[in-house]
Short mmCIF file of C-alpha atoms in Angstrom, two decimals:
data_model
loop_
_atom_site.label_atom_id
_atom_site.label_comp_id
_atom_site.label_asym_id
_atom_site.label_seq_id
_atom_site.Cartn_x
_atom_site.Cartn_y
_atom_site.Cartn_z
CA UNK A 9 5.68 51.42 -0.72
CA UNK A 10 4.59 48.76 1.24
CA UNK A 11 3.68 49.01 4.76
CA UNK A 12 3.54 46.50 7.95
CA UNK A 13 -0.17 47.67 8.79
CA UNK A 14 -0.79 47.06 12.91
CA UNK A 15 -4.03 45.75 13.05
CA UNK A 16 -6.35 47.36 16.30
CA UNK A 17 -8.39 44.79 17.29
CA UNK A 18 -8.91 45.43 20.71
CA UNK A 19 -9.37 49.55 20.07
CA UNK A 20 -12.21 48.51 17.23
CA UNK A 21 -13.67 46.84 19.77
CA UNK A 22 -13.96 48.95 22.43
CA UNK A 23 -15.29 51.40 19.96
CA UNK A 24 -17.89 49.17 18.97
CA UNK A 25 -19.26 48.23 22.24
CA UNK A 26 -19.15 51.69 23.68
CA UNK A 27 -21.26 54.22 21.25
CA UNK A 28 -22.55 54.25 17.91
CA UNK A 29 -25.42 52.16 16.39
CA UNK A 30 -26.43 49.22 18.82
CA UNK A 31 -28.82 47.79 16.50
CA UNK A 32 -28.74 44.02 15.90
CA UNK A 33 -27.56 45.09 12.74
CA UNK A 34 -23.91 46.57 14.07
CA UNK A 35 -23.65 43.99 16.46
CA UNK A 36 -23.87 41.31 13.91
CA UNK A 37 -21.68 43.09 11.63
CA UNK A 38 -19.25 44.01 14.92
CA UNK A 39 -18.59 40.20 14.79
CA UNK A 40 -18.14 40.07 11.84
CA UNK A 41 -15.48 42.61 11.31
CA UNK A 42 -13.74 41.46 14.54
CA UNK A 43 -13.34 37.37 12.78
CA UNK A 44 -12.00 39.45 9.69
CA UNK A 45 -9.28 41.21 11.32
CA UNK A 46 -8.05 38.18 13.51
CA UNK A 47 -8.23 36.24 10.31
CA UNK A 48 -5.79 39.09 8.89
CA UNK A 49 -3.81 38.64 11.77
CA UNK A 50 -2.89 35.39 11.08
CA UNK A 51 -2.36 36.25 7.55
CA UNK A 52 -5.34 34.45 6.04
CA UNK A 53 -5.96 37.07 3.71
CA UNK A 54 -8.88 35.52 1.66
CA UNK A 55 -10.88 34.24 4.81
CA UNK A 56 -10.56 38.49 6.34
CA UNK A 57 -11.78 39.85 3.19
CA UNK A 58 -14.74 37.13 3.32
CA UNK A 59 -15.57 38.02 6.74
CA UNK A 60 -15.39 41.97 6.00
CA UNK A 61 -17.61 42.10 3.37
CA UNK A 62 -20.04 40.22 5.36
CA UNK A 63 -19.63 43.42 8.15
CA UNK A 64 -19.81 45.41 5.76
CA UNK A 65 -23.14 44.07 4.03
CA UNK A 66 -24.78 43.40 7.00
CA UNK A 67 -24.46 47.36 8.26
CA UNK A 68 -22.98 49.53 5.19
CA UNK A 69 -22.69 52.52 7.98
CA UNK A 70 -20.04 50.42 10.07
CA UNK A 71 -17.07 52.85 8.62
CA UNK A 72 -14.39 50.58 10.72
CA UNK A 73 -15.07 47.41 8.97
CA UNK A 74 -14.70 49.43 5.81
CA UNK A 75 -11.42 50.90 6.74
CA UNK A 76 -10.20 47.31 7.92
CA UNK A 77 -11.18 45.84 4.73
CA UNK A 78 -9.10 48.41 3.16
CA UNK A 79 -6.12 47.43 5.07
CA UNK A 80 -6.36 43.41 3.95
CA UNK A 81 -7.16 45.05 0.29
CA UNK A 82 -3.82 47.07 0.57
CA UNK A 83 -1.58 44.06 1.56
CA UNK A 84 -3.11 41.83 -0.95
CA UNK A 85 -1.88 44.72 -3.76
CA UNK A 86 -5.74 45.44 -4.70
CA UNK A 87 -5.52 48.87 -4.55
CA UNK A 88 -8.39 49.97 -6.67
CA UNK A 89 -10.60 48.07 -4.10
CA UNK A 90 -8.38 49.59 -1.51
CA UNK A 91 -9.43 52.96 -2.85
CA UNK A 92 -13.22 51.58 -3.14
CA UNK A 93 -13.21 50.94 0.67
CA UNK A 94 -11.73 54.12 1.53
CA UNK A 95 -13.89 56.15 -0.11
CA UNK A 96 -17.17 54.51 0.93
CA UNK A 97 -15.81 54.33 4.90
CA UNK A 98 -15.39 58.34 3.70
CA UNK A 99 -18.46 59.17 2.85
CA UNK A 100 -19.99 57.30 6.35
CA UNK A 101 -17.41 59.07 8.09
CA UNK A 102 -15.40 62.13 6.83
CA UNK A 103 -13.94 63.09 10.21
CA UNK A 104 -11.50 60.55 10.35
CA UNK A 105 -8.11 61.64 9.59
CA UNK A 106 -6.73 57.95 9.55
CA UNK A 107 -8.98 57.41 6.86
CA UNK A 108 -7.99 60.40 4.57
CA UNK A 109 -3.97 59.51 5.09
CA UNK A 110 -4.62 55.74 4.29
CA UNK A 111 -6.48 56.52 0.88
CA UNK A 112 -3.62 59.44 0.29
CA UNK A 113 -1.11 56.23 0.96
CA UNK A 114 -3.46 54.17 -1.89
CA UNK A 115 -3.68 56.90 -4.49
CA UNK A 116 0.35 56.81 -4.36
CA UNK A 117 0.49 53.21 -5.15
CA UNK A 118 -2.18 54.00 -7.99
CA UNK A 119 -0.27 56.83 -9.24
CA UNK A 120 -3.11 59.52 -8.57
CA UNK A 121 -0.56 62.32 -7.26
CA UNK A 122 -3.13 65.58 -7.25
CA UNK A 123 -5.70 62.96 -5.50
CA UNK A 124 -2.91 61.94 -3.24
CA UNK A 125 -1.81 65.58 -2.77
CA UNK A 126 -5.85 66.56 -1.49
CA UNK A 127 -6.38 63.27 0.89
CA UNK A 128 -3.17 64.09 2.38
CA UNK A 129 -4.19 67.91 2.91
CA UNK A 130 -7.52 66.39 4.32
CA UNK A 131 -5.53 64.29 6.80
CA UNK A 132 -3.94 67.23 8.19
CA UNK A 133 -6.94 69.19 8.40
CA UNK A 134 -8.81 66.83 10.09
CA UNK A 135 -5.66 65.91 12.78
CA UNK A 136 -2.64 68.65 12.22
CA UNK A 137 0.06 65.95 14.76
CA UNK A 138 -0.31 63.81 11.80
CA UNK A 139 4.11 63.93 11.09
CA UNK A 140 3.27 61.13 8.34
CA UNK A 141 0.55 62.85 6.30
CA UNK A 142 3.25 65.67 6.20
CA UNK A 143 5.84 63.72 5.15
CA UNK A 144 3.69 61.84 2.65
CA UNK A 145 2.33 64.88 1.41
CA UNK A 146 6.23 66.01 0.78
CA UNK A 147 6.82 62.81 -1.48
CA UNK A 148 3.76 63.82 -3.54
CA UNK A 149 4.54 67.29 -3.91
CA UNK A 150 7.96 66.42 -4.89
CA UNK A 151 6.34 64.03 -7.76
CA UNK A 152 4.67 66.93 -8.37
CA UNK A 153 7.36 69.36 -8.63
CA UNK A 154 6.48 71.65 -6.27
CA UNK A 155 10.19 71.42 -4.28
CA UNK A 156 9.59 74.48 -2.15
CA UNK A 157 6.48 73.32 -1.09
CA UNK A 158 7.86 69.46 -0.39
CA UNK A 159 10.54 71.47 2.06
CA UNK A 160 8.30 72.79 4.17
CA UNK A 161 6.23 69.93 4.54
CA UNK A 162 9.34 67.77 5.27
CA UNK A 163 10.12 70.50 7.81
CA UNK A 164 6.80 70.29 9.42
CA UNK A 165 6.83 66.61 9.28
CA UNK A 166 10.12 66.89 11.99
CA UNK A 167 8.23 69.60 13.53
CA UNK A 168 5.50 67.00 14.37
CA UNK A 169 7.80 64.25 14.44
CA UNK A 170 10.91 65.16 15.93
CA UNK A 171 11.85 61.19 16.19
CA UNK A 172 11.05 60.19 12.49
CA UNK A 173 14.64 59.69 10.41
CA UNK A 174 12.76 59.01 7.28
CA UNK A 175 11.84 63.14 7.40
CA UNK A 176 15.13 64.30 8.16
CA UNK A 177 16.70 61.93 5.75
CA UNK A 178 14.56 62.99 2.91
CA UNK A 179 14.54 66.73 3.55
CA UNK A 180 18.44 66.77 3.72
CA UNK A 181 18.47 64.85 0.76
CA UNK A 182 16.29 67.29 -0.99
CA UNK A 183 18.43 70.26 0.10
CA UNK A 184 21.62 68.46 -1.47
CA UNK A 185 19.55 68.08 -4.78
CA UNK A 186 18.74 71.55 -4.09
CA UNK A 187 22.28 72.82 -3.85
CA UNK A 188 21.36 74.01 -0.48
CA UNK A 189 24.30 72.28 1.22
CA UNK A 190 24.66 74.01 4.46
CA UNK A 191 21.02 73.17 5.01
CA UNK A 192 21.12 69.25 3.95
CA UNK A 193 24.52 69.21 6.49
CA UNK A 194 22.69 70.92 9.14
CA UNK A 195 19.01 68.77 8.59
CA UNK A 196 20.99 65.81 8.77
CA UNK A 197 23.16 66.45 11.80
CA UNK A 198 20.06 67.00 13.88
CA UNK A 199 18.87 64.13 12.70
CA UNK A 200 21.76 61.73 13.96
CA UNK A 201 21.04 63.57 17.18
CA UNK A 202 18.01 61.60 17.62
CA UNK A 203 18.88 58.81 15.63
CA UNK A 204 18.47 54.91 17.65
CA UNK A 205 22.35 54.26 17.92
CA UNK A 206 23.54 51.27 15.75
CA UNK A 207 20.44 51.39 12.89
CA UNK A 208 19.79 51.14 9.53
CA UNK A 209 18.39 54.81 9.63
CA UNK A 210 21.59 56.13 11.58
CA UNK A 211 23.51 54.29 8.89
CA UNK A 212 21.68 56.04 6.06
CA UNK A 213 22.06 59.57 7.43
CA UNK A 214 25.46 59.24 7.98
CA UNK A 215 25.61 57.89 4.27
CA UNK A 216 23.55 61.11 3.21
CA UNK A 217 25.64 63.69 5.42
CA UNK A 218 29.08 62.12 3.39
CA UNK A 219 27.24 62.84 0.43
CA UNK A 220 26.60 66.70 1.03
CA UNK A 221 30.23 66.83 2.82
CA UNK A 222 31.66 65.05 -0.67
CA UNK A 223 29.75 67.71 -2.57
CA UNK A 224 31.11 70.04 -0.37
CA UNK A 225 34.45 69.01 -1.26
CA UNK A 226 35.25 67.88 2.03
CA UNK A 227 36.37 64.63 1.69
CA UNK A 228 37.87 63.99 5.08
CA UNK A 229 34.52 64.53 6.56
CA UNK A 230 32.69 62.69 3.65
CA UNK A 231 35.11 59.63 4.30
CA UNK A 232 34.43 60.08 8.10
CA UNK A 233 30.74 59.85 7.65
CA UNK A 234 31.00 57.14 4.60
CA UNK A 235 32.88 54.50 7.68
CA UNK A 236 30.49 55.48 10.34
CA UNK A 237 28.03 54.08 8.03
CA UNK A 238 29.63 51.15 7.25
CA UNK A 239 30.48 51.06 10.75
CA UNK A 240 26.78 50.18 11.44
CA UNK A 241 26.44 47.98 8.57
CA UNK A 242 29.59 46.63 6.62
CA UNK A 243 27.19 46.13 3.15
CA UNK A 244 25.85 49.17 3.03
CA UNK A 245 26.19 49.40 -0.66
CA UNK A 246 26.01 52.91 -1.11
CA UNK A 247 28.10 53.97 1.38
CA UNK A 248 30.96 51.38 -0.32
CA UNK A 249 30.54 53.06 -3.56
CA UNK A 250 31.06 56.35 -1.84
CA UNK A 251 33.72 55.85 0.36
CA UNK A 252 35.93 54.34 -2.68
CA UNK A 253 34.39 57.07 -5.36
CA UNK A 254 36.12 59.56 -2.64
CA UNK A 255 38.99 57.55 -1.87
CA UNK A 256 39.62 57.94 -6.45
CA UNK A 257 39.36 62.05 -5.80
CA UNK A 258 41.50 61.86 -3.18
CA UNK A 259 44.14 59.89 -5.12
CA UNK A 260 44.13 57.36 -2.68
CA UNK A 261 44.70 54.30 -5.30
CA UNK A 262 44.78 51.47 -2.68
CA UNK A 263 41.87 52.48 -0.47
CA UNK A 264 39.35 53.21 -3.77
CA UNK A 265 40.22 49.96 -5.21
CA UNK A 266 39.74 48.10 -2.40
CA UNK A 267 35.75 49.76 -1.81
CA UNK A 268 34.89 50.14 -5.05
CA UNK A 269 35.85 46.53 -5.61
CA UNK A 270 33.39 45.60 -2.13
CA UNK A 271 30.66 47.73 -3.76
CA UNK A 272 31.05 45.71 -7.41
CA UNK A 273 31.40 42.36 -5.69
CA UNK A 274 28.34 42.52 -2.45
CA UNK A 275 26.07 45.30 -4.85
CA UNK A 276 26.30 42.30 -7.95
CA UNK A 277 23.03 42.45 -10.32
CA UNK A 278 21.08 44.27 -7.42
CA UNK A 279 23.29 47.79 -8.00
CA UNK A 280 21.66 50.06 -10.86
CA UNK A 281 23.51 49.39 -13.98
CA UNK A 282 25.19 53.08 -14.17
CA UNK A 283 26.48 52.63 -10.60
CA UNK A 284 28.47 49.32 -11.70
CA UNK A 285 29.41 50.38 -14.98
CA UNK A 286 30.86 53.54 -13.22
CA UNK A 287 32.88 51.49 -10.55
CA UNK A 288 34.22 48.69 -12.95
CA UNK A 289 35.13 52.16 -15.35
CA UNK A 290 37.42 53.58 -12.21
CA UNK A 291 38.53 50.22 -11.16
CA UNK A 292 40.15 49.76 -14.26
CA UNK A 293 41.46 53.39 -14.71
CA UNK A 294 42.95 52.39 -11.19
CA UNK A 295 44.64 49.71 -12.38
CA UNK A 296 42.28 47.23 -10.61
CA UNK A 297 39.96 44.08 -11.95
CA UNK A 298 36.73 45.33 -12.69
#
């Protein structure tokens, strides 16, 4: 679940220099942080975390400096000190919903669901236009396996968000696990709607909407949504295994060999084994090479 974290320089800044504690203390500290996070910038991981301790010694109340040293802890995998960070920038400052959704975020990657499933909740307390914390909070609840409660919070995450694919993609997904198909067709047409033309996302909903339509056994508008994906992007492996897995129901010999043979040759060691074993199986009930 990794994450390209933008780092703020210029708004930590501004927050130092206008309010807080002016003390010699924060200033020095203020420096500090600021060398850390350019140093992150240019990827110089060791050198930031150096620099952001020293903030952080110098004035354990600056909260920001905390946070940041969080972030360079995150993309260095360090997630326990991640979480360490987090929790001390927490008890400085417990009004910060950025803080709560980042440690939510951490306590993922460490596996900590019901700890996840509270700094999440805290997140959207603290700042309800959150549409991340919602849809975070979804993926934990769904770990959790509270499905009901992971719809709604997908739901409000589009409600919030009415831009993010990743929200529509997982809650129609959901509703096809669900066997609420109508829904998952439905979630995911509105999400094409607002879907950048020509991306990876618009090629992934179009994969998912085949899926419900296949389910649906509607395979012309399952293979119509299958192409449009490919359309976008020819390797899309999943929407190769599809389109050729429909093609086989269909009794369309030439047109399933041909994808499910794409899908075995681009998908190669990458593909989970039951996906390839399943393909190579038809090919050769097709009459094709495995």
């Amino acid at each position: 679940m990794r994450r390209v974290e933008r780092w703020l320089l210029g708004i930590w800044i501004i927050g130092l220099l206008t309010g807080g504690n002016c003390s010699r203390a924060r200033v020095e500290s203020m420096n500090h942080m600021n060398e850390g996070v350019v140093y992150a910038q240019q990827k110089r991981y060791v050198d930031a975390v150096k620099s952001l301790e020293r903030a952080t010694a110098v004035d354990p109340t600056n909260d920001q400096a905390l946070y940041n040293l969080a972030l360079v802890h995150v993309e260095l995998r360090k997630f326990d000190r991640a979480k360490q960070d987090l929790s001390r920038a927490l008890k400085v400052n417990p009004e910060v919903a950025g803080y709560h959704e980042k440690l939510g975020t951490v306590l993922i990657e460490l596996g900590d669901w019901n700890g996840a499933k509270e700094a999440f909740e805290n997140a959207i307390e603290k700042d309800e236009t959150l549409f991340k914390a919602y849809y975070k909070l979804a993926q934990v609840l769904e770990e959790l396996d509270d499905q009901q409660g992971a719809l709604h919070r997908y739901t409000e995450a589009i409600q919030k968000g009415p831009r993010f694919l990743e929200a529509y993609a997982a809650l129609g997904a959901l509703y096809a696990d669900l066997g609420y198909l109508d829904h998952s067709v439905q979630v995911l047409q509105s999400g094409l709607k607002v879907a950048m033309p020509n991306t990876e996302e618009e090629a992934n909903l179009h994969h998912l909407l085949g899926t419900a339509y296949q389910q649906q056994s509607k395979h012309e508008l399952a293979i119509r949504a299958f192409r449009s994906a490919l359309k976008i992007v020819p390797g899309m492996t999943d929407a190769l295994f599809s389109l050729g897995w429909t093609y086989a129901e269909q009794k369309n010999t030439e047109e399933a060999r041909r994808y499910l043979k794409k899908f075995v040759d681009i998908a190669g060691a990458e593909a989970p084994a039951h996906y390839l074993k399943a393909a190579r199986d038809r090919l050769g009930e097709l009459g094709g090479t495995p």
